[in-house]
Coordinates of C-alpha atoms in Angstrom, one line a residue:
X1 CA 36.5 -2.6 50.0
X2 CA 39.8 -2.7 47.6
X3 CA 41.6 -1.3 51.2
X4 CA 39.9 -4.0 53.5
X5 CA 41.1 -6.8 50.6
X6 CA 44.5 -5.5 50.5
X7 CA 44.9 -4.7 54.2
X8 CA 43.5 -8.4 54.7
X9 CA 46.0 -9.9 52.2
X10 CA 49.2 -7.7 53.6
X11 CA 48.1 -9.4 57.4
X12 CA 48.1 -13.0 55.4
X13 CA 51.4 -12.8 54.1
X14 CA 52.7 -10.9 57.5
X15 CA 51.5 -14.4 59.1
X16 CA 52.8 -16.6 56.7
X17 CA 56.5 -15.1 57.3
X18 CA 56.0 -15.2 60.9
X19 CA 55.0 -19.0 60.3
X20 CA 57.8 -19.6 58.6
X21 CA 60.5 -18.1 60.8
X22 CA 58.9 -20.1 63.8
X23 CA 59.6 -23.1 61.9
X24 CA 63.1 -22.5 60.0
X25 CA 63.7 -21.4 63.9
X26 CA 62.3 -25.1 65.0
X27 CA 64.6 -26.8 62.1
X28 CA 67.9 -25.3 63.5
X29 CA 67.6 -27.4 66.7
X30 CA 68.3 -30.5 64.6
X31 CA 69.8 -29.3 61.0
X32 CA 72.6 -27.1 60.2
X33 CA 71.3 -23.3 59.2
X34 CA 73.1 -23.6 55.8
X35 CA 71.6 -26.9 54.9
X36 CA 68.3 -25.2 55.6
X37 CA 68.9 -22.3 53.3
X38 CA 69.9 -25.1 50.7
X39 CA 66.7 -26.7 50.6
X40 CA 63.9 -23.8 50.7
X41 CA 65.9 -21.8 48.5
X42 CA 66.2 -24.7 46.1
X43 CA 62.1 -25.2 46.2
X44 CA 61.4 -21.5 46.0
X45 CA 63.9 -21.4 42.7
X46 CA 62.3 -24.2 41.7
X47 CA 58.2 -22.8 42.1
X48 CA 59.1 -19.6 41.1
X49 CA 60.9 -20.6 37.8
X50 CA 58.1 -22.9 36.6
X51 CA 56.0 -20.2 37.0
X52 CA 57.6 -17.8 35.1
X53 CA 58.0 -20.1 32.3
X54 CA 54.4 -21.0 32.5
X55 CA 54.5 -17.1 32.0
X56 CA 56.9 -17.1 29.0
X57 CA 59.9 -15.5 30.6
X58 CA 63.2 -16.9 30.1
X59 CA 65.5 -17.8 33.2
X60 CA 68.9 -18.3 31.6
X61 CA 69.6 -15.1 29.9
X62 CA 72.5 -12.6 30.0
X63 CA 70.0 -10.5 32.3
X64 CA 71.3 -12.0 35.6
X65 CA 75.1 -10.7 35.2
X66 CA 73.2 -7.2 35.3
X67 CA 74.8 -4.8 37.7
X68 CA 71.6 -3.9 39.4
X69 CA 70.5 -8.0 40.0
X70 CA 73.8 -8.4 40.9
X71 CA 73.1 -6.1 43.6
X72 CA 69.5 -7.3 44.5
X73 CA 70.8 -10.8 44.9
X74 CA 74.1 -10.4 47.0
X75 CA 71.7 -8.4 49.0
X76 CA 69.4 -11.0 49.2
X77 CA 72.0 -13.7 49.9
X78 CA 73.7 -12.1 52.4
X79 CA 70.8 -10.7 54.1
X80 CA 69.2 -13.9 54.2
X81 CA 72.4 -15.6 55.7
X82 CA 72.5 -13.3 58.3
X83 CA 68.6 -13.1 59.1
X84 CA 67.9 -17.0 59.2
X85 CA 71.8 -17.3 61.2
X86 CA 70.2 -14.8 64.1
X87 CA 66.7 -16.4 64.1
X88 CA 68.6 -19.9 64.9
X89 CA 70.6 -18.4 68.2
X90 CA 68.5 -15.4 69.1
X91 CA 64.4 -15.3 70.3
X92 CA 62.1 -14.9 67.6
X93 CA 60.5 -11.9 68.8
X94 CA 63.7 -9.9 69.3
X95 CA 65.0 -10.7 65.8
X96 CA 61.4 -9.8 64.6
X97 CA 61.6 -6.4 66.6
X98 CA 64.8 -5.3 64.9
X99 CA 63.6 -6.5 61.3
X100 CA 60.8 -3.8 61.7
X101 CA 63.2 -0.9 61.5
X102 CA 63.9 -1.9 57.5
X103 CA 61.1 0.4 55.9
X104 CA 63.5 3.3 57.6
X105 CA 66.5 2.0 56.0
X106 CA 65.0 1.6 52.8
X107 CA 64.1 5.4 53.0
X108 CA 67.7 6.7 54.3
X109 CA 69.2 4.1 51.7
X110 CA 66.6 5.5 49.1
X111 CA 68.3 9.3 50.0
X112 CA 71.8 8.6 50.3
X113 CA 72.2 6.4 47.3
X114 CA 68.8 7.0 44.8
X115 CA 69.0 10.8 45.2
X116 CA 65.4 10.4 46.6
X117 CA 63.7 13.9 48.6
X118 CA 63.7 13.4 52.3
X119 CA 63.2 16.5 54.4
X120 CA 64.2 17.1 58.0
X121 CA 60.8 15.5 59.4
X122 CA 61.2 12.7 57.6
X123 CA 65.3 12.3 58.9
X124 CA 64.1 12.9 62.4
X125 CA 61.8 9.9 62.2
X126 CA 64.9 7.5 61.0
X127 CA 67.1 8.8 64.0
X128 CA 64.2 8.2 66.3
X129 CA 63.9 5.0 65.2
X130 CA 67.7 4.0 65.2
X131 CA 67.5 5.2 68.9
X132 CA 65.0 2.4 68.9
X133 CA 67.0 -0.4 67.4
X134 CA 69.9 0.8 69.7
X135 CA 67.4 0.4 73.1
X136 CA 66.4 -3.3 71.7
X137 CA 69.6 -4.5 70.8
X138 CA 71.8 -2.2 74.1
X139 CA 75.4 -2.8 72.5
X140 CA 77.9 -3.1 75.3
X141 CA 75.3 -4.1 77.7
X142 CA 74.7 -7.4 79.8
X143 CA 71.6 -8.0 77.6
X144 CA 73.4 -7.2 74.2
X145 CA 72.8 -10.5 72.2
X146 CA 74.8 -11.4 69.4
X147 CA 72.1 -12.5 67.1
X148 CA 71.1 -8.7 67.3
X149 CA 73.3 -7.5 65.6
X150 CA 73.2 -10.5 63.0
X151 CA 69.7 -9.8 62.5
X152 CA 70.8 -5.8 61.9
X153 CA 73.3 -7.0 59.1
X154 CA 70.4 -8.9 57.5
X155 CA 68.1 -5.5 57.8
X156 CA 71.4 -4.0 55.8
X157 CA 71.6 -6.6 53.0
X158 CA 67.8 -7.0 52.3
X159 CA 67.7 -2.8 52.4
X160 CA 70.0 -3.5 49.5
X161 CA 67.8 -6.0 47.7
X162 CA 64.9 -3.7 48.1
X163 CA 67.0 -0.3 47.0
X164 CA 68.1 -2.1 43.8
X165 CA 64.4 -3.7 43.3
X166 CA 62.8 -0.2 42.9
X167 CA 65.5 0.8 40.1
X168 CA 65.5 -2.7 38.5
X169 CA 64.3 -2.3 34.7
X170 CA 60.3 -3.2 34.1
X171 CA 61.2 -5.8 31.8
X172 CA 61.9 -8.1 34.6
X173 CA 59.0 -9.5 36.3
X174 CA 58.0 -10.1 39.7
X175 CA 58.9 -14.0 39.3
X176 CA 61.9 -14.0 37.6
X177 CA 63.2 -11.6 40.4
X178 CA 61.9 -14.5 43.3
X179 CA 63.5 -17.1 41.0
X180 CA 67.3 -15.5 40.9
X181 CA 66.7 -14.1 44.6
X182 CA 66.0 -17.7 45.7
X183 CA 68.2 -19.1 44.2
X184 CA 70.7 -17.1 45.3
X185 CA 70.0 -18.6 49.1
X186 CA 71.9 -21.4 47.6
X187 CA 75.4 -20.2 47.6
X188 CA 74.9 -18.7 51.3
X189 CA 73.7 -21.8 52.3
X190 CA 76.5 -23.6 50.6
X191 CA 78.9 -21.0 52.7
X192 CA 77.4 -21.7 56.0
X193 CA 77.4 -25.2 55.5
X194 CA 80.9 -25.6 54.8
X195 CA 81.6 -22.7 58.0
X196 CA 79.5 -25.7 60.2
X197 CA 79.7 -28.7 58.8
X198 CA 77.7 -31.8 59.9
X199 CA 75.2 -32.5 57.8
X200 CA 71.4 -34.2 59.1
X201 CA 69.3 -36.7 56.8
X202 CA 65.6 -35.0 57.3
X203 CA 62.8 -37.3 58.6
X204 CA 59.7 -37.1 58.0
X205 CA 59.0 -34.5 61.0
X206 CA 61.6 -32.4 59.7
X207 CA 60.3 -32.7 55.6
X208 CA 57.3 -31.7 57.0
X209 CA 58.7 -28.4 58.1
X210 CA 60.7 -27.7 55.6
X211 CA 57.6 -28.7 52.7
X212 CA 55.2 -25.9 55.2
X213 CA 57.8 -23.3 55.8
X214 CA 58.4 -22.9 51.6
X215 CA 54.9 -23.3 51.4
X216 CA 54.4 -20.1 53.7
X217 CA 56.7 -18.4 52.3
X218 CA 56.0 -19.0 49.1
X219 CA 52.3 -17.7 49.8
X220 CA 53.3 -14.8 52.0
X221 CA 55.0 -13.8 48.6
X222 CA 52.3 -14.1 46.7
X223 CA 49.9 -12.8 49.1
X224 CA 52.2 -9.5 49.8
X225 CA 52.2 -9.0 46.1
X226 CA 48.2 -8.9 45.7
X227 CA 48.2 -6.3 48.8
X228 CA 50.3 -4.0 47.0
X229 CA 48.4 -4.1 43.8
X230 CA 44.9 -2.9 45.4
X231 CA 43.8 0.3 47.0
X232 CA 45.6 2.6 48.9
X233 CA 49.4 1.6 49.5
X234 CA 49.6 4.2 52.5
X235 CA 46.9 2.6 53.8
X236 CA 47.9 -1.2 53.5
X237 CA 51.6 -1.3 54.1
X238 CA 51.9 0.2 57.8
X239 CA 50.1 -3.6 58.6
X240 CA 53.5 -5.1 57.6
X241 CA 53.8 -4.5 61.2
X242 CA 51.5 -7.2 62.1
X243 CA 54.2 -9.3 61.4
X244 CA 56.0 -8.3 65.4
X245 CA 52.4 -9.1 66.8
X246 CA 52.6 -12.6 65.5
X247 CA 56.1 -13.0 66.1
X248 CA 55.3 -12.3 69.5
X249 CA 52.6 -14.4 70.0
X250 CA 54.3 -17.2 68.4
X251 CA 57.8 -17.1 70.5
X252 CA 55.7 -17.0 73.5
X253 CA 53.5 -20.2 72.5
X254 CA 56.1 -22.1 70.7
X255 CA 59.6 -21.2 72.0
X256 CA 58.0 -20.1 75.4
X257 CA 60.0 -16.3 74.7
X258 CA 58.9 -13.3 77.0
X259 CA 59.8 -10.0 75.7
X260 CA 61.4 -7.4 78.3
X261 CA 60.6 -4.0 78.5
X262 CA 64.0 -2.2 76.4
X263 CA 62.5 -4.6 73.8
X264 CA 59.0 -3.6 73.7
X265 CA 59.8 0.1 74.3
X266 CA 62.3 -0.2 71.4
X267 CA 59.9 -2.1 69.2
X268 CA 57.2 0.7 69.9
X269 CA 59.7 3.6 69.3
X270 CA 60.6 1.8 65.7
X271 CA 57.1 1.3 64.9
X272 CA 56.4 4.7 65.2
X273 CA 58.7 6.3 63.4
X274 CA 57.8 3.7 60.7
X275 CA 54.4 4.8 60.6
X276 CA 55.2 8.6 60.7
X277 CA 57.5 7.8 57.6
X278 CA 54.8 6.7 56.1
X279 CA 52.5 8.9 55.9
X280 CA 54.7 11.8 55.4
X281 CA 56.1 10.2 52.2
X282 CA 52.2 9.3 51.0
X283 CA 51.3 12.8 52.0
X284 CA 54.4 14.2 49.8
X285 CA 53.0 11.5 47.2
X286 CA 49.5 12.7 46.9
X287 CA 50.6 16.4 47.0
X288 CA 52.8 16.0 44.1
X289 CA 49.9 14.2 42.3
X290 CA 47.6 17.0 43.0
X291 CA 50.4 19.6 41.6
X292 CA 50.7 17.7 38.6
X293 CA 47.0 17.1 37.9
X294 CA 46.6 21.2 38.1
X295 CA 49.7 21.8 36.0
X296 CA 47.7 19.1 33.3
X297 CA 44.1 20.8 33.2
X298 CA 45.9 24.5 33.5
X299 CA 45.9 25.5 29.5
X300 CA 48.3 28.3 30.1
X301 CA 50.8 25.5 31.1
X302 CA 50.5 23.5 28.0

């Protein structure tokens, strides 16, 4: 039951973001991109920070001039900037498609620069599924699309975000990280706007948007957090890739997209190698557990 919950709750959030791109996607028809990032990351700051005061963590202390949230939030602001940036000028499905491939760059990123294991299999899988990012986004083809490789340099920055995440001291708490990574949308926002200019007074159609798109992402936060706090994690994250099923569906009933076939091939070729990763890296996981719980109970090793 603790897997169905959490494989349940990991779908949610994997909706709400898809929600939420469809509409920050709706919102660049009639607002400028940065402007956009202004105002969600404004609210999210905003919700996040009252909750971790409600919690009794302080915002304002020295700990945001660390090195390592630093790093998490230029990752976060420049990821972001690029992300939102291809989702305004490219189809939501194929900026979806190439955002799957980040659970491989996390795990390359986690070897190069953590000093984390990863054996041969696990290397294979990654190069497969580059191979797959390169068949979606065909540099130096017809169908190359610049808000490809945009979408690729936000798969680089939030790999960085997530790389410094996992050795971020435990004193800092899950909402005081959403607060300062909000927060710092702000400033890339700010930088966009000034690269555009204009500047649009929101209505009430477009208040509406924004007000539902913080409100899904906000939950598709929260949500993804439950998920990864109950039963098996190798169980419940490989349906983060729900998140290209509903990107899908939604570009074709909204935006009216229709995927070709380097893109679904691709997207099938990066999903896979996402799953084998995986489980490989839960298999190595529970092995290592098993080794140590022998190594425990054995008395000559004590």
């Amino acid at each position: 039951m603790e897997n169905l919950r959490g494989i349940a709750l990991m779908t949610a959030a994997m909706f709400a973001f898809a929600i939420e791109d469809a509409l920050v996607k709706t919102l660049s028809v009639t607002m400028p991109v940065g402007q956009i990032l202004i105002l969600l990351g404004l609210g999210g700051a905003v919700i996040f920070g009252i909750v971790a005061r409600l919690q009794g963590t302080k915002l304002l202390t020295r700990d945001v001039l660390h090195p390592l949230m630093l790093t998490r939030n230029l990752g976060e602001m420049f990821g972001t900037m690029a992300f939102v940036s291809a989702l305004a000028i490219s189809p939501m499905s194929l900026v979806a498609a190439i955002v799957q491939a980040m659970p491989l760059m996390v795990t390359m990123g986690a070897a190069l620069f953590l000093g984390a294991p990863v054996g041969w299999r696990r290397w294979s899988a990654i190069i497969i599924g580059f191979i797959g990012v390169l068949i979606i986004i065909r540099p130096g083809t017809a169908g190359f699309d610049i808000g490809a490789a945009l979408a690729l340099l936000g798969v680089i920055g939030l790999t960085a975000r997530d790389l410094a995440t996992r050795v971020m001291p435990a004193k800092y708490s899950s909402m005081q990280l959403s607060c300062y990574g909000f927060f710092s949308v702000i400033p890339a926002g700010l930088m966009l706007w000034a690269f555009s200019g204009g500047g649009f007074a929101p209505q009430s159609p477009e208040l509406i948007r924004l007000a539902t798109a913080l409100l899904a992402g906000v939950l598709g936060y929260y949500t993804l957090t439950l998920s990864m706090r109950m039963g098996d994690i190798s169980v419940i994250t490989p349906f983060r890739y729900s998140r290209l099923l509903f990107a899908l569906i939604l570009g074709a009933i909204v935006f009216g997209e229709r995927p070709d076939a380097y893109m679904l091939i691709g997207s099938a070729i990066v999903i896979a190698a996402g799953l084998y990763t995986l489980i490989r890296e839960a298999r190595m996981a529970r092995g290592a557990a098993r080794v140590q719980s022998a190594l425990s109970s054995d008395p000559a090793s004590r």
